Short mmCIF file of C-alpha atoms and ligand atoms in Angstrom, two decimals:
data_model
loop_
_atom_site.label_atom_id
_atom_site.label_comp_id
_atom_site.label_asym_id
_atom_site.label_seq_id
_atom_site.Cartn_x
_atom_site.Cartn_y
_atom_site.Cartn_z
CA MET A 9 143.77 41.49 98.10
CA ALA A 10 142.47 37.94 98.37
CA GLY A 11 146.06 36.80 98.30
CA LYS A 12 147.79 33.72 96.97
CA GLN A 13 146.79 31.65 99.96
CA TYR A 14 143.30 31.19 98.47
CA LYS A 15 144.35 30.47 94.86
CA ASN A 16 144.85 27.02 93.34
CA LYS A 17 143.68 25.30 96.49
CA ASP A 18 140.95 22.68 96.77
CA CYS A 19 137.52 24.32 96.63
CA ALA A 20 135.97 24.20 100.11
CA TYR A 21 132.52 23.60 98.60
CA CYS A 22 132.79 21.15 95.70
CA GLY A 23 136.15 19.74 96.75
CA GLY A 24 137.58 20.30 93.24
CA VAL A 25 141.34 19.79 93.50
CA GLY A 26 143.45 22.92 93.03
CA ILE A 27 140.66 24.86 91.32
CA SER A 28 140.02 27.68 93.78
CA LYS A 29 140.26 31.20 92.35
CA THR A 30 139.18 33.36 95.23
CA ALA A 31 138.62 33.70 98.96
CA ASP A 32 135.00 33.30 99.95
CA HIS A 33 133.49 34.54 103.20
CA VAL A 34 131.72 31.48 104.61
CA ILE A 35 129.07 33.80 106.06
CA ALA A 36 128.82 36.61 103.52
CA ARG A 37 129.84 40.09 104.67
CA SER A 38 126.40 41.31 103.61
CA PHE A 39 124.92 39.67 106.73
CA PHE A 40 126.84 42.05 109.02
CA PHE A 41 127.22 45.76 109.72
CA GLU A 42 130.52 47.06 108.33
CA SER A 43 131.92 47.45 111.84
CA ASP A 44 131.26 43.73 112.48
CA ARG A 45 133.06 42.38 109.41
CA GLY A 46 136.54 41.88 110.87
CA ASN A 47 137.76 38.31 111.23
CA LEU A 48 134.95 36.57 109.37
CA PRO A 49 135.95 33.04 108.32
CA GLN A 50 137.21 32.71 104.74
CA VAL A 51 137.93 29.67 102.60
CA PRO A 52 139.17 29.02 99.06
CA ALA A 53 136.40 28.64 96.46
CA CYS A 54 136.13 27.99 92.74
CA MET A 55 134.24 30.51 90.60
CA LYS A 56 131.29 28.20 90.00
CA CYS A 57 130.62 27.56 93.69
CA ASN A 58 131.31 31.21 94.50
CA ASN A 59 128.69 32.34 91.98
CA ILE A 60 125.99 29.87 93.06
CA LYS A 61 126.55 30.75 96.71
CA SER A 62 126.44 34.50 95.98
CA GLU A 63 122.99 34.13 94.43
CA LEU A 64 121.72 32.31 97.50
CA GLU A 65 123.29 34.94 99.77
CA HIS A 66 121.63 37.76 97.88
CA TYR A 67 118.22 36.30 98.66
CA ALA A 68 119.02 35.02 102.13
CA SER A 69 120.63 38.18 103.49
CA ALA A 70 117.64 40.31 102.50
CA ALA A 71 115.15 37.74 103.77
CA LEU A 72 116.87 36.93 107.05
CA MET A 73 117.71 40.54 107.91
CA ALA A 74 114.15 41.62 107.09
CA GLY A 75 112.96 39.09 109.66
CA SER A 76 115.84 39.74 112.03
CA ASN A 77 115.35 39.40 115.75
CA HIS A 78 118.85 40.70 116.39
CA ILE A 79 119.23 43.21 119.21
CA GLU A 80 119.77 45.84 116.49
CA ALA A 81 117.15 44.44 114.13
CA ASP A 82 115.62 47.83 113.39
CA ARG A 83 119.01 49.24 112.43
CA TYR A 84 119.56 46.22 110.18
CA ARG A 85 116.27 46.89 108.44
CA GLN A 86 116.94 50.62 108.10
CA GLU A 87 120.55 50.51 107.01
CA MET A 88 120.94 47.17 105.26
CA VAL A 89 117.60 45.84 104.06
CA ARG A 90 115.82 48.99 102.94
CA PRO A 91 118.58 50.30 100.63
CA ARG A 92 119.05 46.85 99.13
CA ILE A 93 115.47 45.94 98.36
CA GLY A 94 113.88 49.39 98.39
CA ARG A 95 113.04 49.43 94.67
CA ASN A 96 113.14 45.67 94.20
CA LEU A 97 109.45 44.80 94.42
CA LYS A 98 110.04 41.28 93.15
CA LEU A 99 112.39 40.53 96.02
CA GLN A 100 110.06 42.27 98.46
CA ARG A 101 107.21 40.02 97.36
CA GLU A 102 109.41 36.96 97.35
CA ILE A 103 110.19 37.40 101.02
CA GLY A 104 106.67 38.49 101.92
CA LEU A 105 107.63 41.98 102.95
CA VAL A 106 104.85 43.74 101.06
CA GLY A 107 102.15 44.67 103.50
CA ASN A 108 103.97 42.94 106.33
CA GLU A 109 103.81 44.73 109.64
CA ALA A 110 105.53 43.51 112.74
CA ARG A 111 103.28 41.68 115.18
CA TRP A 112 103.88 42.48 118.81
CA LEU A 113 104.41 39.40 120.87
CA ASN A 114 104.99 38.72 124.49
CA VAL A 115 108.18 36.67 124.72
CA ASN A 116 108.96 35.55 128.23
CA GLY A 117 107.46 38.73 129.60
CA ILE A 118 109.19 41.05 127.12
CA ILE A 119 107.13 42.67 124.39
CA GLN A 120 108.97 42.35 121.07
CA PRO A 121 108.19 43.03 117.42
CA MET A 122 108.12 39.84 115.38
CA HIS A 123 108.20 39.79 111.61
CA GLU A 124 106.86 36.65 110.04
CA LEU A 125 108.09 36.34 106.53
CA LYS A 126 107.54 33.88 103.76
CA LEU A 127 111.03 32.54 103.76
CA ASN A 128 111.93 30.02 101.10
CA PRO A 129 113.21 27.08 103.15
CA HIS A 130 114.79 25.37 100.14
CA LYS A 131 116.99 28.34 99.28
CA LEU A 132 117.99 28.81 102.91
CA GLN A 133 118.67 25.11 103.32
CA GLU A 134 120.87 25.15 100.23
CA LEU A 135 122.83 28.09 101.62
CA VAL A 136 123.23 26.37 104.99
CA ARG A 137 124.62 23.36 103.14
CA TYR A 138 127.33 25.60 101.66
CA VAL A 139 127.99 27.20 105.03
CA VAL A 140 128.50 23.81 106.67
CA LEU A 141 131.00 22.84 103.96
CA GLY A 142 132.74 26.19 104.47
CA LEU A 143 132.92 25.87 108.25
CA TYR A 144 134.16 22.32 107.92
CA TYR A 145 137.03 23.50 105.71
CA PHE A 146 137.73 26.54 107.87
CA HIS A 147 138.11 24.48 111.05
CA LEU A 148 139.56 21.26 109.67
CA GLY A 149 141.74 22.61 106.88
CA LYS A 150 140.39 20.56 103.99
CA PRO A 151 137.17 19.92 102.08
CA LEU A 152 134.64 17.50 103.53
CA GLY A 153 135.21 15.17 100.60
CA GLY A 154 132.82 13.48 98.17
CA GLN A 155 132.14 10.47 100.39
CA PHE A 156 130.21 12.72 102.77
CA TYR A 157 127.48 15.33 102.47
CA PRO A 158 125.83 17.83 104.84
CA ASP A 159 122.35 16.69 105.86
CA VAL A 160 120.64 19.97 106.83
CA LYS A 161 117.35 20.56 108.64
CA MET A 162 115.63 23.45 110.39
CA GLN A 163 114.72 22.25 113.87
CA HIS A 164 112.33 23.42 116.48
CA PRO A 165 114.15 24.37 119.69
CA ASP A 166 111.98 21.93 121.67
CA GLU A 167 113.38 19.10 119.56
CA GLU A 168 117.01 19.92 120.17
CA PRO A 169 117.60 17.95 123.38
CA LYS A 170 116.18 14.85 121.69
CA ILE A 171 118.35 15.30 118.60
CA TRP A 172 121.45 15.78 120.68
CA ALA A 173 120.67 12.82 122.94
CA SER A 174 120.40 10.56 119.89
CA VAL A 175 123.95 11.36 118.73
CA ALA A 176 125.80 12.49 121.87
CA GLU A 177 127.67 9.18 122.22
CA TRP A 178 129.42 9.89 118.90
CA PHE A 179 130.75 13.23 120.16
CA PRO A 180 132.33 12.48 123.54
CA ASP A 181 134.13 14.97 125.77
CA GLY A 182 137.46 15.90 124.31
CA CYS A 183 136.46 15.56 120.65
CA PRO A 184 137.29 18.59 118.45
CA LYS A 185 134.73 21.34 119.04
CA PHE A 186 134.24 24.64 117.22
CA GLY A 187 132.06 27.70 117.53
CA SER A 188 131.76 31.44 117.31
CA ASN A 189 129.36 34.31 117.70
CA LEU A 190 129.75 36.64 114.70
CA GLY A 191 128.33 40.15 114.52
CA ARG A 192 127.12 40.13 118.13
CA GLY A 193 124.43 37.53 117.53
CA SER A 194 123.96 37.92 113.76
CA PHE A 195 125.33 34.45 113.17
CA ILE A 196 126.01 31.96 115.95
CA TYR A 197 127.33 28.46 115.39
CA GLU A 198 128.87 25.51 117.10
CA GLY A 199 130.17 22.24 115.79
CA ALA A 200 131.99 19.07 116.69
CA GLN A 201 133.84 16.33 114.84
CA SER A 202 133.37 12.71 115.79
CA PRO A 203 136.36 10.53 116.62
CA ALA A 204 134.49 7.75 114.75
CA SER A 205 135.21 9.28 111.33
CA GLU A 206 136.78 12.53 110.18
CA GLY A 207 133.84 13.14 107.85
CA PHE A 208 131.26 12.77 110.61
CA SER A 209 130.51 16.13 112.22
CA VAL A 210 127.57 17.99 113.73
CA TRP A 211 126.74 21.68 113.35
CA ARG A 212 124.12 23.93 114.86
CA MET A 213 123.57 27.51 113.77
CA SER A 214 121.18 30.41 113.91
CA TRP A 215 120.94 33.48 111.69
CA HIS A 216 119.64 36.72 113.16
CA GLY A 217 117.46 34.69 115.49
CA VAL A 218 114.96 34.33 112.66
CA ARG A 219 111.90 32.28 113.48
CA LEU A 220 110.40 29.41 111.61
CA HIS A 221 107.51 30.50 109.47
CA GLY A 222 104.10 29.20 110.35
CA ASN A 223 101.55 29.12 113.10
CA ASN A 224 102.82 25.95 114.63
CA THR A 225 105.74 27.63 116.37
CA PRO A 226 105.50 29.29 119.73
CA PRO A 227 106.79 32.88 119.96
CA GLN A 228 109.97 31.77 121.63
CA GLY A 229 110.56 29.29 118.82
CA VAL A 230 113.70 30.59 117.20
CA GLY A 231 114.53 28.42 114.23
CA VAL A 232 117.82 26.62 114.59
CA TRP A 233 119.59 24.86 111.74
CA TRP A 234 121.13 21.50 112.47
CA ALA A 235 123.43 19.69 110.11
CA PHE A 236 125.20 16.35 110.19
CA THR A 237 127.90 15.54 107.70
CA ARG A 238 127.14 11.93 106.82
CA PRO A 239 128.43 9.32 104.38
CA THR A 240 126.60 9.44 101.06
CA GLU A 241 124.35 6.51 100.13
CA GLU A 242 126.95 5.38 97.60
CA ALA A 243 129.67 5.40 100.26
CA VAL A 244 127.48 3.38 102.64
CA LYS A 245 126.69 0.82 99.94
CA ALA A 246 130.33 0.54 98.98
CA ALA A 247 131.27 -0.05 102.62
CA GLU A 248 128.54 -2.68 103.05
CA GLY A 249 129.64 -4.43 99.88
CA HIS A 250 133.16 -4.46 101.20
CA GLU A 251 132.05 -5.98 104.49
CA SER A 252 129.96 -8.76 102.94
CA ALA A 253 132.68 -9.58 100.38
ZN1 LIG B 5 133.76 24.61 93.87
#
């Protein structure tokens, strides 16, 4: 079913030339209700990248949906999380679900249940790195390339205007822009590519409106992932060497 169009292409994730074996959903189907799985972005992937990413998705989909603040969060927990981790105590503990009851918080005048989970930021960050590479390929038609890498950070919403102001000049009006809202708020992203360099792009995404863990975030503090695709240190050094030569 995956079709020839995803075989023997460059892998969207590692950039390996002609080594893709399969189509990979950039945002795994397991993050969405079945009725929301049409038209999810797909890219070619090699088996190695596909396997590593699947492992990360297995953890992340359970963790993020358990802490979902989606409009249908309860349905996600009932229909998607419970069957998947019901007997998996290890995973339940890993995401801090054991003994975790929702706290009721007043968010802008609306009382909402908030689940605070022990999310593993390193695993999520690693998955976001893959997702950025996948979205880059999906929108620009080729891998990011080894000279660049996605620099990924979870950001507090209050910080966002500052982050954007510091880079806005590199992404002027009219530059290529991307974005979509998948699964009615399950995954929302936007991105832009700089005219300065095809490998320089910015991405911003949120999963299920999941909050940062910790007491230092206000209730309205929905965690937002930001990523910049930047030149690697080696590429910068090589360019500097070239200039001074
Ligand atoms: Zn690969």
